[in-house]
Structure formats: structure tokens, C-alpha cells
Amino acid sequence: MRIKICAEPFEPWHEVQAYQQSATGMAGKFGATSLFIGTMRDFNDGDDIQGMTLEHYPGMTEKQLEKIVAEAMQQWPVLDALIVHRVGDILPNEPIVLVAVWTSHRGDAFDASRYIMEALKSRAPFWKKELLASQTERWLLKNTDGYL
Amino acid sequence: MSIKVRYFASLKESVGRSEQRLEITGLLTVADVWRAANPDKAMPDNTLAAVNMDYVALTDAVEDGDEVAFFPPVTGG
């Protein structure tokens, strides 16, 4: 398992490839890899968005994400998992989050990655502040439920 | 006892500080920590709390040396 918090832009495809190559223990064992990539939009709630600042609680973020992955590993036979999350100033079209899960079979990969992503959205201590094209700033008040 | 209190995001802006050290005597709950640290400001209804980086209920007890954090609903991902 790897949890990575990035203050600079990251390339999700490179992160997945590099991690998979380094995790030699699962070579030949995994038949499914599920990837979720969340990318910043240039619109939200009917407004044009120019940029975003992502604040987090260092230490608690990693602790909660490790706990979430451990919960997923108890529920599904997950071979390995990688989470990468941006913090700091972010521009539209830049990746915000990557969740990658490796399992033997596809159903477990889909289910475990969905669980990790939804738990991250509701429990990992990150907060987004949007900069609107009108130059006003606003904090996002809450995340939407991904199952609705 | 000595408690480190931290605030994040919009709550940090509304209380006007990111952290403080609270020296206080007697048994305390998380809600008591807020009241001692912010005597003139009610805690917003949607506030979440953590002790030593784990989520807690406002009625949970705190101990000497704990780090208590208050923050709004999380919006990552």
C-alpha cells in the first residue's frame, strides 16, 4: 500500500506504472487493476472556476487513508492499493486524486476502489476553496454522495 | 493539563487562528475544549472533531497532551 500527498502536479499514468513495477510481489497474481482519477473541472455550481486551493491536515490525512485502505483489504481480497492526492494550488484539468487497486478478479477491484474513493470523499481531511472567474473565493461546503 | 487545539479550512478563518495551546485543569470532553478555547463563539453545527488524528464524538474525553482538531465537513477527492 502506498499513500502519497503531492504539493505539485502529478501524472497518474506514470504513478500507476511506476508503483506496479515496484510492487514485484503481486506480479503474476493480479488479473484486474481498477483506476479512478479525479480531475479538476473549470465549472461548478453554475460558475466558471479559475483555480482551487486544497488544504489538508498533515498526518491525519495519511492516517485516515491508511485506515480506509485497510478496511477495503478486510472486505475484499485486495493485493495492493495506491492513493495519490494533490494539495495546494490546483488549476483546471490537473488531476486531484488517483485511486488504484490491484486484485485477482475484476469484481473485487471495482468494489474495493469504489469503497476507497467514497470513504476518502467523506472521511479524509481535505478542504477545497474555489477561486471563481469573478475573482471571489468560496469554500466547498460538502461533498456530494457518489452513490446517488 | 495541556491540550493543543487546531483549526482547519473555513473554521480556521472564522476563529482567526490555526492553533493554540490550552492549559486547563479538570476532566474535559471535546466540547469542553471548544468552550474553553472559544468562550465567545458557539461551535458551528456541522463541525467535525478529531483527537490525535482520529475522529471522535464531542462527548469523548480528552487527556493531557492530546491534540484536538476542529474542522468543517471534508471536501477532498
Short mmCIF file of C-alpha atoms in Angstrom, two decimals:
data_model
loop_
_atom_site.label_atom_id
_atom_site.label_comp_id
_atom_site.label_asym_id
_atom_site.label_seq_id
_atom_site.Cartn_x
_atom_site.Cartn_y
_atom_site.Cartn_z
CA MET A 1 0.00 0.00 0.00
CA ARG A 2 1.19 3.48 -0.74
CA ILE A 3 -0.35 6.83 0.25
CA LYS A 4 1.17 9.89 -1.40
CA ILE A 5 0.25 13.54 -0.83
CA CYS A 6 1.58 15.80 -3.61
CA ALA A 7 2.07 19.55 -3.47
CA GLU A 8 2.97 19.58 -7.18
CA PRO A 9 1.06 18.33 -10.24
CA PHE A 10 1.32 14.56 -10.75
CA GLU A 11 0.94 12.31 -13.77
CA PRO A 12 -1.47 9.49 -12.78
CA TRP A 13 -0.47 7.09 -15.56
CA HIS A 14 3.18 7.38 -14.57
CA GLU A 15 2.31 6.87 -10.89
CA VAL A 16 0.39 3.67 -11.65
CA GLN A 17 3.08 2.28 -13.93
CA ALA A 18 5.91 3.08 -11.52
CA TYR A 19 4.11 1.64 -8.50
CA GLN A 20 3.06 -1.52 -10.33
CA GLN A 21 6.62 -2.13 -11.48
CA SER A 22 7.95 -1.62 -7.94
CA ALA A 23 5.37 -3.93 -6.32
CA THR A 24 7.04 -7.10 -7.56
CA GLY A 25 5.24 -9.29 -5.01
CA MET A 26 1.98 -9.11 -6.91
CA ALA A 27 3.46 -9.82 -10.35
CA GLY A 28 1.57 -12.72 -11.90
CA LYS A 29 -1.04 -12.62 -9.13
CA PHE A 30 -3.26 -9.74 -10.24
CA GLY A 31 -5.77 -10.07 -13.04
CA ALA A 32 -7.54 -6.76 -12.50
CA THR A 33 -6.47 -3.18 -11.93
CA SER A 34 -9.11 -0.57 -11.23
CA LEU A 35 -8.19 3.11 -11.61
CA PHE A 36 -10.12 6.15 -10.52
CA ILE A 37 -8.77 9.59 -11.44
CA GLY A 38 -10.48 12.74 -10.23
CA THR A 39 -9.64 15.82 -12.30
CA MET A 40 -10.38 19.48 -11.60
CA ARG A 41 -13.22 20.97 -13.66
CA ASP A 42 -13.40 24.57 -14.83
CA PHE A 43 -17.02 24.85 -13.68
CA ASN A 44 -19.01 24.11 -10.54
CA ASP A 45 -22.48 25.01 -9.31
CA GLY A 46 -23.12 27.12 -12.42
CA ASP A 47 -19.95 29.21 -12.08
CA ASP A 48 -16.70 29.33 -14.04
CA ILE A 49 -13.83 28.25 -11.81
CA GLN A 50 -10.34 29.64 -12.35
CA GLY A 51 -8.43 27.67 -9.73
CA MET A 52 -8.61 25.90 -6.42
CA THR A 53 -6.62 25.58 -3.20
CA LEU A 54 -6.69 22.27 -1.40
CA GLU A 55 -5.91 22.36 2.30
CA HIS A 56 -5.31 19.22 4.34
CA TYR A 57 -4.48 18.06 7.85
CA PRO A 58 -0.97 16.57 7.53
CA GLY A 59 -0.66 13.33 9.45
CA MET A 60 -4.40 12.79 9.90
CA THR A 61 -4.85 12.61 6.14
CA GLU A 62 -2.38 9.74 5.81
CA LYS A 63 -3.70 8.03 8.95
CA GLN A 64 -7.30 8.07 7.70
CA LEU A 65 -6.39 6.96 4.18
CA GLU A 66 -4.35 4.04 5.55
CA LYS A 67 -7.32 3.06 7.69
CA ILE A 68 -9.68 3.22 4.69
CA VAL A 69 -7.41 1.00 2.58
CA ALA A 70 -7.07 -1.45 5.49
CA GLU A 71 -10.89 -1.61 5.71
CA ALA A 72 -11.09 -2.36 1.98
CA MET A 73 -8.46 -5.09 2.36
CA GLN A 74 -10.58 -6.71 5.07
CA GLN A 75 -13.69 -6.72 2.88
CA TRP A 76 -12.14 -7.72 -0.46
CA PRO A 77 -9.03 -9.74 -1.41
CA VAL A 78 -7.01 -6.68 -2.42
CA LEU A 79 -3.42 -7.42 -3.43
CA ASP A 80 -2.27 -3.81 -3.31
CA ALA A 81 -3.51 -0.24 -3.48
CA LEU A 82 -2.14 3.19 -4.32
CA ILE A 83 -3.63 6.58 -3.44
CA VAL A 84 -2.18 9.86 -4.71
CA HIS A 85 -3.85 13.16 -3.74
CA ARG A 86 -2.94 16.74 -4.61
CA VAL A 87 -2.81 19.59 -2.12
CA GLY A 88 -2.02 23.28 -2.61
CA ASP A 89 -2.93 25.41 -5.61
CA ILE A 90 -4.57 23.46 -8.45
CA LEU A 91 -5.65 24.50 -11.95
CA PRO A 92 -8.47 23.12 -14.11
CA ASN A 93 -7.55 19.94 -15.98
CA GLU A 94 -4.99 18.90 -13.34
CA PRO A 95 -5.53 15.55 -11.61
CA ILE A 96 -6.66 15.84 -7.98
CA VAL A 97 -6.81 12.23 -6.88
CA LEU A 98 -5.78 8.77 -8.06
CA VAL A 99 -7.04 5.53 -6.51
CA ALA A 100 -5.57 2.33 -7.96
CA VAL A 101 -6.47 -1.14 -6.73
CA TRP A 102 -4.99 -4.47 -7.81
CA THR A 103 -6.91 -7.73 -7.29
CA SER A 104 -7.07 -11.18 -8.85
CA HIS A 105 -10.58 -10.67 -10.26
CA ARG A 106 -12.39 -7.62 -11.63
CA GLY A 107 -15.40 -7.54 -9.28
CA ASP A 108 -13.21 -7.07 -6.23
CA ALA A 109 -11.17 -4.35 -7.98
CA PHE A 110 -14.29 -2.36 -8.90
CA ASP A 111 -15.90 -2.77 -5.47
CA ALA A 112 -12.79 -2.03 -3.40
CA SER A 113 -11.80 1.05 -5.41
CA ARG A 114 -15.35 2.41 -5.18
CA TYR A 115 -15.32 1.86 -1.42
CA ILE A 116 -11.94 3.59 -1.02
CA MET A 117 -12.98 6.56 -3.15
CA GLU A 118 -16.32 7.12 -1.41
CA ALA A 119 -14.72 6.77 2.05
CA LEU A 120 -11.98 9.22 1.01
CA LYS A 121 -14.62 11.75 -0.04
CA SER A 122 -16.39 11.58 3.32
CA ARG A 123 -13.53 11.00 5.79
CA ALA A 124 -10.12 12.13 4.51
CA PRO A 125 -9.41 15.63 5.89
CA PHE A 126 -9.06 17.72 2.72
CA TRP A 127 -10.87 21.01 2.07
CA LYS A 128 -11.34 22.78 -1.27
CA LYS A 129 -11.50 26.53 -1.71
CA GLU A 130 -12.53 27.63 -5.19
CA LEU A 131 -11.37 30.78 -6.96
CA LEU A 132 -14.17 31.85 -9.29
CA ALA A 133 -13.57 33.62 -12.61
CA SER A 134 -15.21 36.62 -10.92
CA GLN A 135 -12.18 36.61 -8.54
CA THR A 136 -14.26 35.75 -5.49
CA GLU A 137 -13.33 32.78 -3.31
CA ARG A 138 -15.59 30.23 -1.68
CA TRP A 139 -15.11 27.09 0.41
CA LEU A 140 -16.91 23.98 -0.78
CA LEU A 141 -19.42 23.18 1.95
CA LYS A 142 -19.69 19.41 1.49
CA ASN A 143 -19.09 16.58 -0.94
CA THR A 144 -21.97 15.00 -2.82
CA ASP A 145 -22.87 11.35 -2.24
CA GLY A 146 -21.29 9.37 -5.09
CA TYR A 147 -23.92 6.63 -4.85
CA LEU A 148 -26.82 8.98 -5.70
CA MET B 1 -3.43 19.63 31.57
CA SER B 2 -2.04 20.90 28.31
CA ILE B 3 -4.03 20.50 25.10
CA LYS B 4 -3.01 21.53 21.59
CA VAL B 5 -6.04 22.83 19.68
CA ARG B 6 -6.01 23.07 15.89
CA TYR B 7 -8.46 24.50 13.35
CA PHE B 8 -8.71 23.95 9.60
CA ALA B 9 -10.24 25.48 6.48
CA SER B 10 -13.24 27.80 6.93
CA LEU B 11 -13.27 27.22 10.68
CA LYS B 12 -9.65 28.38 10.90
CA GLU B 13 -10.66 31.58 9.13
CA SER B 14 -13.70 32.18 11.32
CA VAL B 15 -11.85 31.70 14.64
CA GLY B 16 -8.87 33.66 13.30
CA ARG B 17 -6.10 31.20 14.21
CA SER B 18 -4.78 27.82 13.14
CA GLU B 19 -3.72 26.51 16.55
CA GLN B 20 -3.36 27.33 20.22
CA ARG B 21 -2.16 25.75 23.46
CA LEU B 22 -4.75 25.37 26.18
CA GLU B 23 -3.61 24.97 29.82
CA ILE B 24 -6.59 23.84 31.86
CA THR B 25 -7.45 21.74 34.91
CA GLY B 26 -10.07 19.04 35.44
CA LEU B 27 -11.60 16.36 33.24
CA LEU B 28 -12.65 17.61 29.84
CA THR B 29 -14.68 16.50 26.85
CA VAL B 30 -14.00 17.61 23.29
CA ALA B 31 -16.94 20.04 23.56
CA ASP B 32 -15.40 21.47 26.77
CA VAL B 33 -12.17 22.12 24.89
CA TRP B 34 -14.05 24.17 22.30
CA ARG B 35 -15.84 26.17 25.01
CA ALA B 36 -12.60 26.87 26.87
CA ALA B 37 -10.81 27.88 23.70
CA ASN B 38 -13.69 29.87 22.21
CA PRO B 39 -15.76 31.30 25.11
CA ASP B 40 -17.44 33.86 22.88
CA LYS B 41 -18.16 31.68 19.87
CA ALA B 42 -20.61 28.77 19.58
CA MET B 43 -19.35 25.76 17.68
CA PRO B 44 -20.95 25.61 14.19
CA ASP B 45 -23.45 22.73 13.91
CA ASN B 46 -21.57 20.82 11.22
CA THR B 47 -18.18 20.89 13.00
CA LEU B 48 -16.18 17.65 12.99
CA ALA B 49 -13.63 16.85 15.69
CA ALA B 50 -10.55 14.67 15.93
CA VAL B 51 -8.30 13.72 18.84
CA ASN B 52 -4.78 12.67 17.92
CA MET B 53 -5.89 12.47 14.27
CA ASP B 54 -8.83 10.10 14.80
CA TYR B 55 -12.47 11.17 14.54
CA VAL B 56 -14.24 11.49 17.89
CA ALA B 57 -17.64 12.43 19.29
CA LEU B 58 -17.94 15.79 21.02
CA THR B 59 -18.73 13.94 24.25
CA ASP B 60 -15.47 11.97 24.19
CA ALA B 61 -12.90 12.73 26.88
CA VAL B 62 -9.53 14.32 26.22
CA GLU B 63 -6.29 13.72 28.10
CA ASP B 64 -3.17 15.68 28.90
CA GLY B 65 -1.01 16.09 25.82
CA ASP B 66 -3.81 15.41 23.31
CA GLU B 67 -4.07 17.23 20.01
CA VAL B 68 -7.70 18.23 19.44
CA ALA B 69 -8.73 19.43 15.98
CA PHE B 70 -11.92 21.11 14.81
CA PHE B 71 -12.89 21.43 11.15
CA PRO B 72 -15.83 21.64 8.73
CA PRO B 73 -17.10 18.72 6.60
CA VAL B 74 -14.33 17.42 4.36
CA THR B 75 -14.38 18.10 0.62
CA GLY B 76 -11.42 16.25 -0.90
CA GLY B 77 -11.20 13.87 -3.83
#
